[in-house]
PDB file of C-alpha atoms and ligand atoms in Angstrom:
ATOM      1  CA  MET A   1     199.541 -65.765  21.413  1.00 61.00           C
ATOM      2  CA  ARG A   2     201.337 -62.675  22.813  1.00 86.00           C
ATOM      3  CA  ALA A   3     201.187 -59.870  25.222  1.00 89.00           C
ATOM      4  CA  HIS A   4     200.522 -56.388  23.785  1.00 86.00           C
ATOM      5  CA  ARG A   5     200.266 -52.805  25.002  1.00 92.00           C
ATOM      6  CA  ALA A   6     197.586 -51.263  22.877  1.00 95.00           C
ATOM      7  CA  GLU A   7     196.633 -47.820  22.353  1.00 96.00           C
ATOM      8  CA  VAL A   8     192.884 -46.993  22.542  1.00 97.00           C
ATOM      9  CA  GLN A   9     192.267 -45.340  19.038  1.00 97.00           C
ATOM     10  CA  GLU A  10     188.462 -44.794  19.720  1.00 96.00           C
ATOM     11  CA  ARG A  11     186.067 -45.512  22.541  1.00 96.00           C
ATOM     12  CA  ARG A  12     182.691 -46.135  21.340  1.00 94.00           C
ATOM     13  CA  ASP A  13     179.600 -45.729  23.642  1.00 94.00           C
ATOM     14  CA  ARG A  14     176.853 -47.749  22.521  1.00 92.00           C
ATOM     15  CA  LYS A  15     173.293 -48.373  23.543  1.00 87.00           C
ATOM     16  CA  GLY A  16     172.950 -48.928  27.265  1.00 91.00           C
ATOM     17  CA  PRO A  17     175.611 -50.863  29.047  1.00 95.00           C
ATOM     18  CA  TYR A  18     177.590 -51.584  25.977  1.00 96.00           C
ATOM     19  CA  ARG A  19     180.690 -50.107  24.898  1.00 96.00           C
ATOM     20  CA  SER A  20     183.522 -50.841  22.341  1.00 96.00           C
ATOM     21  CA  LEU A  21     187.183 -50.099  22.173  1.00 97.00           C
ATOM     22  CA  VAL A  22     189.159 -49.898  18.942  1.00 98.00           C
ATOM     23  CA  LEU A  23     192.859 -50.731  19.602  1.00 97.00           C
ATOM     24  CA  ASP A  24     195.893 -49.932  17.716  1.00 97.00           C
ATOM     25  CA  ALA A  25     197.337 -53.369  17.825  1.00 96.00           C
ATOM     26  CA  PRO A  26     198.820 -54.518  14.455  1.00 96.00           C
ATOM     27  CA  ALA A  27     200.322 -57.917  15.597  1.00 95.00           C
ATOM     28  CA  LEU A  28     197.019 -58.963  17.220  1.00 96.00           C
ATOM     29  CA  ALA A  29     194.831 -57.587  14.184  1.00 96.00           C
ATOM     30  CA  GLY A  30     197.043 -59.517  11.772  1.00 96.00           C
ATOM     31  CA  ALA A  31     196.801 -62.894  13.735  1.00 96.00           C
ATOM     32  CA  ALA A  32     193.455 -62.746  15.024  1.00 97.00           C
ATOM     33  CA  ARG A  33     190.717 -65.080  13.635  1.00 97.00           C
ATOM     34  CA  PRO A  34     187.088 -65.131  14.311  1.00 98.00           C
ATOM     35  CA  GLY A  35     185.863 -66.851  17.628  1.00 98.00           C
ATOM     36  CA  GLN A  36     189.335 -66.089  19.275  1.00 98.00           C
ATOM     37  CA  PHE A  37     189.584 -63.821  22.395  1.00 98.00           C
ATOM     38  CA  VAL A  38     191.938 -61.615  24.367  1.00 97.00           C
ATOM     39  CA  MET A  39     192.500 -61.362  28.133  1.00 97.00           C
ATOM     40  CA  VAL A  40     192.472 -57.934  29.201  1.00 96.00           C
ATOM     41  CA  ARG A  41     193.905 -56.068  32.135  1.00 93.00           C
ATOM     42  CA  VAL A  42     191.227 -53.943  33.215  1.00 86.00           C
ATOM     43  CA  SER A  43     193.152 -51.549  35.495  1.00 80.00           C
ATOM     44  CA  GLU A  44     196.941 -50.294  35.637  1.00 77.00           C
ATOM     45  CA  THR A  45     197.209 -51.803  38.958  1.00 76.00           C
ATOM     46  CA  THR A  46     197.151 -55.489  40.253  1.00 74.00           C
ATOM     47  CA  ASP A  47     193.542 -54.910  41.469  1.00 76.00           C
ATOM     48  CA  PRO A  48     191.728 -56.982  40.157  1.00 82.00           C
ATOM     49  CA  LEU A  49     194.407 -59.503  39.643  1.00 78.00           C
ATOM     50  CA  LEU A  50     192.766 -61.363  37.074  1.00 87.00           C
ATOM     51  CA  ARG A  51     192.397 -60.329  33.515  1.00 91.00           C
ATOM     52  CA  ARG A  52     188.946 -60.448  31.900  1.00 94.00           C
ATOM     53  CA  PRO A  53     188.267 -62.509  28.516  1.00 97.00           C
ATOM     54  CA  PHE A  54     186.667 -60.764  25.718  1.00 97.00           C
ATOM     55  CA  SER A  55     185.947 -61.913  22.212  1.00 97.00           C
ATOM     56  CA  LEU A  56     187.310 -60.015  19.453  1.00 98.00           C
ATOM     57  CA  PHE A  57     184.601 -58.082  17.558  1.00 98.00           C
ATOM     58  CA  ARG A  58     186.722 -57.037  14.594  1.00 97.00           C
ATOM     59  CA  ALA A  59     190.327 -57.117  13.416  1.00 97.00           C
ATOM     60  CA  ASP A  60     191.499 -55.360  10.455  1.00 95.00           C
ATOM     61  CA  GLY A  61     194.835 -56.578   9.634  1.00 94.00           C
ATOM     62  CA  PRO A  62     195.901 -54.016   6.940  1.00 95.00           C
ATOM     63  CA  ALA A  63     194.685 -51.046   9.343  1.00 96.00           C
ATOM     64  CA  GLY A  64     196.245 -52.647  12.250  1.00 97.00           C
ATOM     65  CA  THR A  65     193.308 -52.262  14.598  1.00 97.00           C
ATOM     66  CA  ALA A  66     191.387 -54.889  16.632  1.00 97.00           C
ATOM     67  CA  GLU A  67     187.957 -53.968  18.425  1.00 98.00           C
ATOM     68  CA  ILE A  68     186.426 -55.567  21.459  1.00 98.00           C
ATOM     69  CA  LEU A  69     182.668 -55.007  22.444  1.00 97.00           C
ATOM     70  CA  PHE A  70     181.697 -55.377  26.024  1.00 97.00           C
ATOM     71  CA  ARG A  71     178.638 -54.975  28.559  1.00 96.00           C
ATOM     72  CA  ILE A  72     179.356 -53.380  31.826  1.00 97.00           C
ATOM     73  CA  SER A  73     178.223 -56.199  34.017  1.00 94.00           C
ATOM     74  CA  GLY A  74     180.374 -56.143  37.154  1.00 94.00           C
ATOM     75  CA  ARG A  75     183.553 -54.715  38.763  1.00 92.00           C
ATOM     76  CA  GLY A  76     186.172 -55.556  36.058  1.00 93.00           C
ATOM     77  CA  THR A  77     183.933 -54.170  33.052  1.00 95.00           C
ATOM     78  CA  SER A  78     183.070 -50.979  35.188  1.00 95.00           C
ATOM     79  CA  MET A  79     186.837 -50.490  35.471  1.00 92.00           C
ATOM     80  CA  LEU A  80     187.419 -51.063  31.808  1.00 94.00           C
ATOM     81  CA  ASP A  81     184.439 -48.400  31.077  1.00 95.00           C
ATOM     82  CA  ARG A  82     186.905 -45.723  32.525  1.00 94.00           C
ATOM     83  CA  VAL A  83     189.446 -46.161  29.741  1.00 94.00           C
ATOM     84  CA  GLN A  84     189.304 -43.373  27.364  1.00 94.00           C
ATOM     85  CA  SER A  85     190.612 -42.653  23.870  1.00 95.00           C
ATOM     86  CA  GLY A  86     194.440 -42.229  23.890  1.00 96.00           C
ATOM     87  CA  ASP A  87     194.824 -44.552  26.988  1.00 95.00           C
ATOM     88  CA  THR A  88     196.765 -47.674  26.683  1.00 95.00           C
ATOM     89  CA  ILE A  89     195.757 -51.191  27.798  1.00 94.00           C
ATOM     90  CA  ASP A  90     197.372 -54.317  28.302  1.00 94.00           C
ATOM     91  CA  LEU A  91     196.164 -57.632  26.752  1.00 95.00           C
ATOM     92  CA  VAL A  92     197.258 -60.980  25.877  1.00 96.00           C
ATOM     93  CA  GLY A  93     195.909 -62.821  22.549  1.00 92.00           C
ATOM     94  CA  PRO A  94     194.713 -63.858  20.182  1.00 97.00           C
ATOM     95  CA  LEU A  95     193.751 -67.002  22.461  1.00 97.00           C
ATOM     96  CA  GLY A  96     191.753 -70.133  21.744  1.00 97.00           C
ATOM     97  CA  ARG A  97     190.429 -72.069  18.971  1.00 97.00           C
ATOM     98  CA  PRO A  98     188.420 -69.966  16.221  1.00 98.00           C
ATOM     99  CA  PHE A  99     185.387 -70.886  14.478  1.00 97.00           C
ATOM    100  CA  PRO A 100     185.924 -73.246  11.480  1.00 95.00           C
ATOM    101  CA  SER A 101     185.944 -71.967   8.032  1.00 90.00           C
ATOM    102  CA  LEU A 102     183.078 -73.775   6.371  1.00 91.00           C
ATOM    103  CA  PRO A 103     183.370 -73.584   2.406  1.00 87.00           C
ATOM    104  CA  GLY A 104     180.323 -73.677   0.381  1.00 85.00           C
ATOM    105  CA  GLN A 105     177.859 -74.055   3.339  1.00 90.00           C
ATOM    106  CA  GLU A 106     174.968 -71.466   4.056  1.00 95.00           C
ATOM    107  CA  ILE A 107     175.909 -69.942   7.416  1.00 97.00           C
ATOM    108  CA  VAL A 108     173.569 -69.363  10.394  1.00 98.00           C
ATOM    109  CA  LEU A 109     174.872 -67.275  13.168  1.00 98.00           C
ATOM    110  CA  VAL A 110     172.994 -67.633  16.435  1.00 98.00           C
ATOM    111  CA  GLY A 111     173.601 -65.228  19.329  1.00 96.00           C
ATOM    112  CA  GLY A 112     172.546 -63.512  22.386  1.00 89.00           C
ATOM    113  CA  GLY A 113     174.022 -60.335  24.059  1.00 87.00           C
ATOM    114  CA  VAL A 114     177.755 -60.432  24.296  1.00 94.00           C
ATOM    115  CA  GLY A 115     177.643 -63.594  22.319  1.00 96.00           C
ATOM    116  CA  LEU A 116     177.249 -61.601  19.294  1.00 97.00           C
ATOM    117  CA  PRO A 117     180.645 -59.969  18.877  1.00 97.00           C
ATOM    118  CA  PRO A 118     182.671 -63.084  17.717  1.00 98.00           C
ATOM    119  CA  LEU A 119     179.685 -63.877  15.412  1.00 98.00           C
ATOM    120  CA  PHE A 120     179.894 -60.430  13.897  1.00 98.00           C
ATOM    121  CA  PHE A 121     183.597 -60.909  13.198  1.00 98.00           C
ATOM    122  CA  TYR A 122     182.978 -64.082  11.343  1.00 98.00           C
ATOM    123  CA  ALA A 123     180.411 -62.466   9.430  1.00 97.00           C
ATOM    124  CA  GLU A 124     182.649 -59.482   8.407  1.00 97.00           C
ATOM    125  CA  SER A 125     185.513 -61.718   7.582  1.00 96.00           C
ATOM    126  CA  LEU A 126     183.495 -64.023   5.481  1.00 96.00           C
ATOM    127  CA  ARG A 127     181.956 -61.141   3.622  1.00 94.00           C
ATOM    128  CA  ARG A 128     185.226 -59.690   2.683  1.00 93.00           C
ATOM    129  CA  LEU A 129     186.393 -63.234   1.366  1.00 92.00           C
ATOM    130  CA  GLU A 130     183.158 -64.285  -0.229  1.00 92.00           C
ATOM    131  CA  PRO A 131     180.664 -61.526  -0.813  1.00 91.00           C
ATOM    132  CA  ALA A 132     177.879 -63.696  -2.281  1.00 90.00           C
ATOM    133  CA  ARG A 133     177.806 -66.087   0.567  1.00 92.00           C
ATOM    134  CA  ASN A 134     174.501 -66.749   2.273  1.00 94.00           C
ATOM    135  CA  ILE A 135     174.635 -65.702   5.945  1.00 96.00           C
ATOM    136  CA  HIS A 136     171.815 -65.329   8.363  1.00 97.00           C
ATOM    137  CA  VAL A 137     171.949 -63.801  11.822  1.00 98.00           C
ATOM    138  CA  LEU A 138     169.304 -64.770  14.560  1.00 98.00           C
ATOM    139  CA  MET A 139     169.900 -62.444  17.477  1.00 97.00           C
ATOM    140  CA  GLY A 140     168.332 -62.667  20.840  1.00 96.00           C
ATOM    141  CA  GLY A 141     168.310 -60.334  23.911  1.00 95.00           C
ATOM    142  CA  ARG A 142     166.131 -59.475  26.899  1.00 95.00           C
ATOM    143  CA  THR A 143     165.376 -56.183  25.278  1.00 95.00           C
ATOM    144  CA  LYS A 144     166.184 -54.212  22.076  1.00 95.00           C
ATOM    145  CA  GLY A 145     169.118 -52.578  23.682  1.00 93.00           C
ATOM    146  CA  ASP A 146     170.748 -56.124  23.779  1.00 94.00           C
ATOM    147  CA  LEU A 147     170.683 -56.761  20.054  1.00 95.00           C
ATOM    148  CA  VAL A 148     174.196 -55.421  19.839  1.00 93.00           C
ATOM    149  CA  ALA A 149     175.587 -54.947  16.391  1.00 93.00           C
ATOM    150  CA  TRP A 150     172.301 -55.083  14.635  1.00 94.00           C
ATOM    151  CA  GLU A 151     173.102 -51.938  12.309  1.00 93.00           C
ATOM    152  CA  GLU A 152     176.609 -53.369  11.523  1.00 95.00           C
ATOM    153  CA  PHE A 153     175.181 -56.674  10.625  1.00 96.00           C
ATOM    154  CA  GLU A 154     172.670 -54.828   8.347  1.00 95.00           C
ATOM    155  CA  ARG A 155     175.274 -52.717   6.795  1.00 95.00           C
ATOM    156  CA  LEU A 156     176.969 -56.032   5.492  1.00 95.00           C
ATOM    157  CA  GLY A 157     173.773 -56.777   3.795  1.00 93.00           C
ATOM    158  CA  ILE A 158     173.010 -59.766   6.376  1.00 94.00           C
ATOM    159  CA  ASP A 159     169.478 -60.872   6.864  1.00 90.00           C
ATOM    160  CA  VAL A 160     168.900 -60.313  10.604  1.00 96.00           C
ATOM    161  CA  GLN A 161     166.289 -61.994  12.508  1.00 96.00           C
ATOM    162  CA  PRO A 162     165.538 -60.391  15.979  1.00 97.00           C
ATOM    163  CA  ALA A 163     164.039 -61.860  19.174  1.00 97.00           C
ATOM    164  CA  THR A 164     163.546 -60.297  22.574  1.00 97.00           C
ATOM    165  CA  ASP A 165     162.095 -61.577  25.768  1.00 96.00           C
ATOM    166  CA  ASP A 166     160.132 -58.403  26.194  1.00 96.00           C
ATOM    167  CA  GLY A 167     158.932 -57.999  22.525  1.00 96.00           C
ATOM    168  CA  SER A 168     160.442 -54.568  22.126  1.00 96.00           C
ATOM    169  CA  ALA A 169     161.905 -55.724  18.914  1.00 95.00           C
ATOM    170  CA  GLY A 170     161.303 -58.754  16.450  1.00 96.00           C
ATOM    171  CA  HIS A 171     159.777 -61.950  17.645  1.00 97.00           C
ATOM    172  CA  ALA A 172     158.618 -61.864  21.388  1.00 97.00           C
ATOM    173  CA  GLY A 173     160.333 -64.888  22.841  1.00 97.00           C
ATOM    174  CA  VAL A 174     163.518 -66.706  22.732  1.00 96.00           C
ATOM    175  CA  VAL A 175     165.934 -66.647  19.801  1.00 97.00           C
ATOM    176  CA  THR A 176     165.669 -70.510  19.190  1.00 97.00           C
ATOM    177  CA  ASP A 177     162.030 -70.076  18.422  1.00 97.00           C
ATOM    178  CA  LEU A 178     163.366 -68.604  15.192  1.00 97.00           C
ATOM    179  CA  LEU A 179     165.731 -71.431  14.259  1.00 97.00           C
ATOM    180  CA  GLN A 180     163.558 -74.208  12.725  1.00 97.00           C
ATOM    181  CA  PRO A 181     163.477 -72.721   9.120  1.00 96.00           C
ATOM    182  CA  PHE A 182     167.295 -72.516   9.051  1.00 97.00           C
ATOM    183  CA  LEU A 183     168.004 -76.073  10.021  1.00 97.00           C
ATOM    184  CA  GLY A 184     169.442 -78.726   7.552  1.00 95.00           C
ATOM    185  CA  PRO A 185     172.584 -80.649   6.494  1.00 94.00           C
ATOM    186  CA  SER A 186     173.516 -78.026   3.825  1.00 93.00           C
ATOM    187  CA  ARG A 187     173.726 -75.221   6.454  1.00 96.00           C
ATOM    188  CA  ALA A 188     176.065 -74.817   9.319  1.00 97.00           C
ATOM    189  CA  ILE A 189     175.332 -73.083  12.525  1.00 98.00           C
ATOM    190  CA  LEU A 190     177.668 -71.115  14.724  1.00 98.00           C
ATOM    191  CA  ALA A 191     176.524 -69.983  17.890  1.00 98.00           C
ATOM    192  CA  CYS A 192     177.475 -67.988  20.843  1.00 97.00           C
ATOM    193  CA  GLY A 193     175.569 -66.939  23.952  1.00 95.00           C
ATOM    194  CA  PRO A 194     174.265 -68.290  27.396  1.00 94.00           C
ATOM    195  CA  THR A 195     174.500 -71.979  28.146  1.00 95.00           C
ATOM    196  CA  PRO A 196     170.795 -72.700  28.003  1.00 95.00           C
ATOM    197  CA  MET A 197     170.610 -71.015  24.535  1.00 96.00           C
ATOM    198  CA  LEU A 198     173.591 -73.131  23.358  1.00 97.00           C
ATOM    199  CA  ARG A 199     172.038 -76.351  24.696  1.00 97.00           C
ATOM    200  CA  ALA A 200     168.987 -75.774  22.905  1.00 97.00           C
ATOM    201  CA  VAL A 201     170.679 -74.797  19.567  1.00 98.00           C
ATOM    202  CA  SER A 202     172.796 -77.959  19.993  1.00 98.00           C
ATOM    203  CA  GLU A 203     169.808 -80.137  20.433  1.00 97.00           C
ATOM    204  CA  MET A 204     167.870 -78.845  17.423  1.00 97.00           C
ATOM    205  CA  ALA A 205     170.953 -79.111  15.237  1.00 98.00           C
ATOM    206  CA  ALA A 206     171.539 -82.520  16.337  1.00 97.00           C
ATOM    207  CA  ARG A 207     167.775 -83.632  15.705  1.00 97.00           C
ATOM    208  CA  SER A 208     168.059 -81.979  12.125  1.00 97.00           C
ATOM    209  CA  ASN A 209     171.680 -83.278  11.180  1.00 97.00           C
ATOM    210  CA  THR A 210     172.633 -79.608  10.867  1.00 97.00           C
ATOM    211  CA  PRO A 211     176.468 -79.098  11.346  1.00 97.00           C
ATOM    212  CA  CYS A 212     176.801 -76.860  14.480  1.00 98.00           C
ATOM    213  CA  TRP A 213     179.642 -75.269  16.500  1.00 98.00           C
ATOM    214  CA  VAL A 214     179.397 -73.357  19.720  1.00 98.00           C
ATOM    215  CA  SER A 215     181.345 -70.937  21.615  1.00 98.00           C
ATOM    216  CA  VAL A 216     181.127 -71.482  25.302  1.00 95.00           C
ATOM    217  CA  GLU A 217     180.780 -68.724  28.089  1.00 85.00           C
ATOM    218  CA  GLU A 218     182.911 -70.406  30.760  1.00 87.00           C
ATOM    219  CA  ARG A 219     184.361 -68.105  33.370  1.00 91.00           C
ATOM    220  CA  MET A 220     188.181 -67.788  32.815  1.00 94.00           C
ATOM    221  CA  ALA A 221     190.719 -66.973  35.254  1.00 94.00           C
ATOM    222  CA  CYS A 222     194.056 -67.414  33.411  1.00 95.00           C
ATOM    223  CA  GLY A 223     192.869 -68.177  29.839  1.00 95.00           C
ATOM    224  CA  LEU A 224     196.181 -69.926  29.121  1.00 95.00           C
ATOM    225  CA  GLY A 225     195.258 -73.581  30.070  1.00 96.00           C
ATOM    226  CA  VAL A 226     197.160 -73.070  33.541  1.00 95.00           C
ATOM    227  CA  CYS A 227     194.543 -72.811  36.168  1.00 95.00           C
ATOM    228  CA  MET A 228     192.099 -75.633  34.965  1.00 94.00           C
ATOM    229  CA  GLY A 229     189.189 -73.534  36.031  1.00 94.00           C
ATOM    230  CA  CYS A 230     187.323 -73.649  32.735  1.00 96.00           C
ATOM    231  CA  ALA A 231     186.691 -77.296  32.292  1.00 96.00           C
ATOM    232  CA  VAL A 232     183.812 -78.268  29.890  1.00 96.00           C
ATOM    233  CA  PRO A 233     182.395 -81.824  29.993  1.00 96.00           C
ATOM    234  CA  VAL A 234     182.617 -83.506  26.632  1.00 96.00           C
ATOM    235  CA  ARG A 235     182.219 -86.803  24.905  1.00 94.00           C
ATOM    236  CA  SER A 236     185.488 -88.747  24.102  1.00 90.00           C
ATOM    237  CA  ASP A 237     186.270 -92.132  22.651  1.00 88.00           C
ATOM    238  CA  HIS A 238     187.004 -93.229  26.174  1.00 89.00           C
ATOM    239  CA  GLY A 239     183.571 -92.074  27.736  1.00 90.00           C
ATOM    240  CA  PRO A 240     183.002 -88.727  29.440  1.00 93.00           C
ATOM    241  CA  SER A 241     185.989 -86.373  29.882  1.00 95.00           C
ATOM    242  CA  TYR A 242     186.835 -82.742  30.118  1.00 96.00           C
ATOM    243  CA  ARG A 243     188.433 -80.069  27.718  1.00 96.00           C
ATOM    244  CA  LEU A 244     189.570 -76.772  28.608  1.00 97.00           C
ATOM    245  CA  ALA A 245     187.411 -73.865  27.227  1.00 97.00           C
ATOM    246  CA  CYS A 246     190.264 -71.494  27.010  1.00 97.00           C
ATOM    247  CA  THR A 247     192.829 -73.785  25.053  1.00 97.00           C
ATOM    248  CA  ASP A 248     190.733 -76.496  23.494  1.00 97.00           C
ATOM    249  CA  GLY A 249     187.793 -74.005  22.932  1.00 94.00           C
ATOM    250  CA  PRO A 250     186.089 -71.665  23.249  1.00 98.00           C
ATOM    251  CA  VAL A 251     184.640 -73.038  19.995  1.00 98.00           C
ATOM    252  CA  PHE A 252     183.596 -76.740  20.063  1.00 98.00           C
ATOM    253  CA  GLU A 253     181.751 -78.754  17.961  1.00 97.00           C
ATOM    254  CA  ALA A 254     178.329 -78.987  19.330  1.00 97.00           C
ATOM    255  CA  ARG A 255     177.870 -82.719  19.502  1.00 96.00           C
ATOM    256  CA  GLU A 256     181.053 -83.018  21.453  1.00 96.00           C
ATOM    257  CA  VAL A 257     179.911 -81.125  24.429  1.00 96.00           C
ATOM    258  CA  LEU A 258     177.943 -82.863  27.301  1.00 96.00           C
ATOM    259  CA  TRP A 259     175.238 -80.342  28.165  1.00 91.00           C
TER     260      TRP A 259
HETATM  261  C1  LIG B 301     185.867 -66.518  25.813  1.00 90.22           C
HETATM  262  C2  LIG B 301     184.959 -65.524  26.153  1.00 90.22           C
HETATM  263  C3  LIG B 301     184.628 -64.502  25.517  1.00 90.22           C
HETATM  264  C4  LIG B 301     183.871 -63.144  26.090  1.00 90.22           C
HETATM  265  N1  LIG B 301     183.559 -62.295  25.158  1.00 90.22           N
HETATM  266  C5  LIG B 301     182.957 -61.369  25.613  1.00 90.22           C
HETATM  267  C6  LIG B 301     182.475 -60.130  24.952  1.00 90.22           C
HETATM  268  O1  LIG B 301     182.822 -60.078  23.815  1.00 90.22           O
HETATM  269  N2  LIG B 301     181.812 -58.808  25.407  1.00 90.22           N
HETATM  270  C7  LIG B 301     181.483 -59.020  26.801  1.00 90.22           C
HETATM  271  O2  LIG B 301     180.973 -58.138  27.240  1.00 90.22           O
HETATM  272  N3  LIG B 301     181.853 -60.203  27.659  1.00 90.22           N
HETATM  273  C8  LIG B 301     182.547 -61.211  27.076  1.00 90.22           C
HETATM  274  N4  LIG B 301     182.765 -62.321  27.963  1.00 90.22           N
HETATM  275  C9  LIG B 301     182.263 -62.249  29.295  1.00 90.22           C
HETATM  276  C10 LIG B 301     183.237 -61.139  30.155  1.00 90.22           C
HETATM  277  O3  LIG B 301     184.462 -61.853  30.216  1.00 90.22           O
HETATM  278  C11 LIG B 301     182.679 -61.202  31.465  1.00 90.22           C
HETATM  279  O4  LIG B 301     181.456 -60.428  31.313  1.00 90.22           O
HETATM  280  C12 LIG B 301     183.529 -60.369  32.301  1.00 90.22           C
HETATM  281  O5  LIG B 301     184.668 -61.020  32.698  1.00 90.22           O
HETATM  282  C13 LIG B 301     182.928 -59.884  33.571  1.00 90.22           C
HETATM  283  O6  LIG B 301     183.848 -59.311  34.149  1.00 90.22           O
HETATM  284  P1  LIG B 301     183.262 -58.331  35.405  1.00 90.22           P
HETATM  285  O7  LIG B 301     184.449 -58.179  36.559  1.00 90.22           O
HETATM  286  O8  LIG B 301     182.824 -56.887  34.987  1.00 90.22           O
HETATM  287  O9  LIG B 301     182.062 -59.109  36.216  1.00 90.22           O
HETATM  288  P2  LIG B 301     182.003 -59.959  37.535  1.00 90.22           P
HETATM  289  O10 LIG B 301     181.878 -59.313  38.573  1.00 90.22           O
HETATM  290  O11 LIG B 301     183.213 -60.939  37.504  1.00 90.22           O
HETATM  291  O12 LIG B 301     180.687 -60.786  37.131  1.00 90.22           O
HETATM  292  C14 LIG B 301     179.618 -59.872  36.916  1.00 90.22           C
HETATM  293  C15 LIG B 301     178.585 -60.575  35.971  1.00 90.22           C
HETATM  294  O13 LIG B 301     179.259 -61.076  34.763  1.00 90.22           O
HETATM  295  C16 LIG B 301     178.829 -62.511  34.634  1.00 90.22           C
HETATM  296  N5  LIG B 301     180.040 -63.245  34.001  1.00 90.22           N
HETATM  297  C17 LIG B 301     181.148 -63.239  34.393  1.00 90.22           C
HETATM  298  N6  LIG B 301     182.072 -63.942  33.606  1.00 90.22           N
HETATM  299  C18 LIG B 301     181.436 -64.194  32.678  1.00 90.22           C
HETATM  300  C19 LIG B 301     181.447 -65.233  31.508  1.00 90.22           C
HETATM  301  N7  LIG B 301     182.697 -65.871  31.233  1.00 90.22           N
HETATM  302  N8  LIG B 301     180.570 -65.241  30.446  1.00 90.22           N
HETATM  303  C20 LIG B 301     179.335 -64.668  30.689  1.00 90.22           C
HETATM  304  N9  LIG B 301     179.120 -63.808  31.955  1.00 90.22           N
HETATM  305  C21 LIG B 301     180.195 -63.707  32.772  1.00 90.22           C
HETATM  306  C22 LIG B 301     178.882 -62.944  36.023  1.00 90.22           C
HETATM  307  O14 LIG B 301     177.992 -64.127  35.771  1.00 90.22           O
HETATM  308  C23 LIG B 301     177.943 -61.793  36.648  1.00 90.22           C
HETATM  309  O15 LIG B 301     176.565 -61.846  36.384  1.00 90.22           O
HETATM  310  C24 LIG B 301     183.420 -63.306  27.391  1.00 90.22           C
HETATM  311  C25 LIG B 301     183.858 -64.380  28.187  1.00 90.22           C
HETATM  312  C26 LIG B 301     184.515 -65.555  27.844  1.00 90.22           C
HETATM  313  C27 LIG B 301     184.781 -66.684  28.487  1.00 90.22           C
HETATM  314  S1  LIG B 302     191.069 -70.306  32.190  1.00 90.22           S
HETATM  315 FE1  LIG B 302     192.754 -71.116  33.172  1.00 90.22          FE
HETATM  316  S2  LIG B 302     192.957 -73.006  32.425  1.00 90.22           S
HETATM  317 FE2  LIG B 302     191.255 -72.092  31.030  1.00 90.22          FE
END
């Protein structure tokens, strides 16, 4: 983990409220693993005081670049939206526990909205290492515009199964409606998205003995294990306990979490 001053090499305006920033950050790009995140200072002043957490969407070690993809959803992300190519931003990372590498298993990625960026990073990294590995993506959103990185997943040759609440793309309903045919012990599910979705995925995985890891969306103030504000209730050998999303997670084995 380290602090970086990174130049924004490119700002990409995506559909609707989604943006991405390609950062010139060789040390970060070389160290980052899928599922990890960065804490970004969204303005050059101390207002807002707290950095905001964003998953890494891509990291290209040889090129020295890392990319984050964000949704403008409040004050901090609106400020980040003012950043232009050539500006410099201040960030800390890579932080947190990444998704596991799962040799030999068929991979099922389940994501919604801003849960999709870390899953894309996983898919792209795995494609580079093992081009023949079976990877499926089940992606959900309120509407078609929330199915971020759909084209990028398809460019990797990955099977994409979309679901939208309003039926504007793919299955009309929630993404977990699509999960049943992808369950089983020879597969592994990696999921990231809103808590109700993660809970539903975890329950289906447990019932079908499908190995499953989830990346939780706790609010984070420090990202460094200091403020204790991101506690996640978990099972432990001694009964119910808590772990910190920022340092023990954000990726947890699904059966560990007390939903
Ligand atoms: C580990 C981690 C990785 C994340 N990765 C991404 C990412 O890749 N892209 C992205 O756009 N966002 C991501 N988020 C969520 C992102 O951090 C928040 O959207 C952001 O902090 C909101 O800041 P704001 O000041 O704009 O919004 P605020 O004014 O603080 O809140 C506005 C809205 O954002 C929601 N929000 C705030 N924090 C979170 C959170 N932790 N998770 C989900 N919703 C939240 C609030 O409920 C509210 O509806 C991630 C969060 C975590 C914890
Ligand atoms: S965000 Fe501060 S301890 Fe996790």
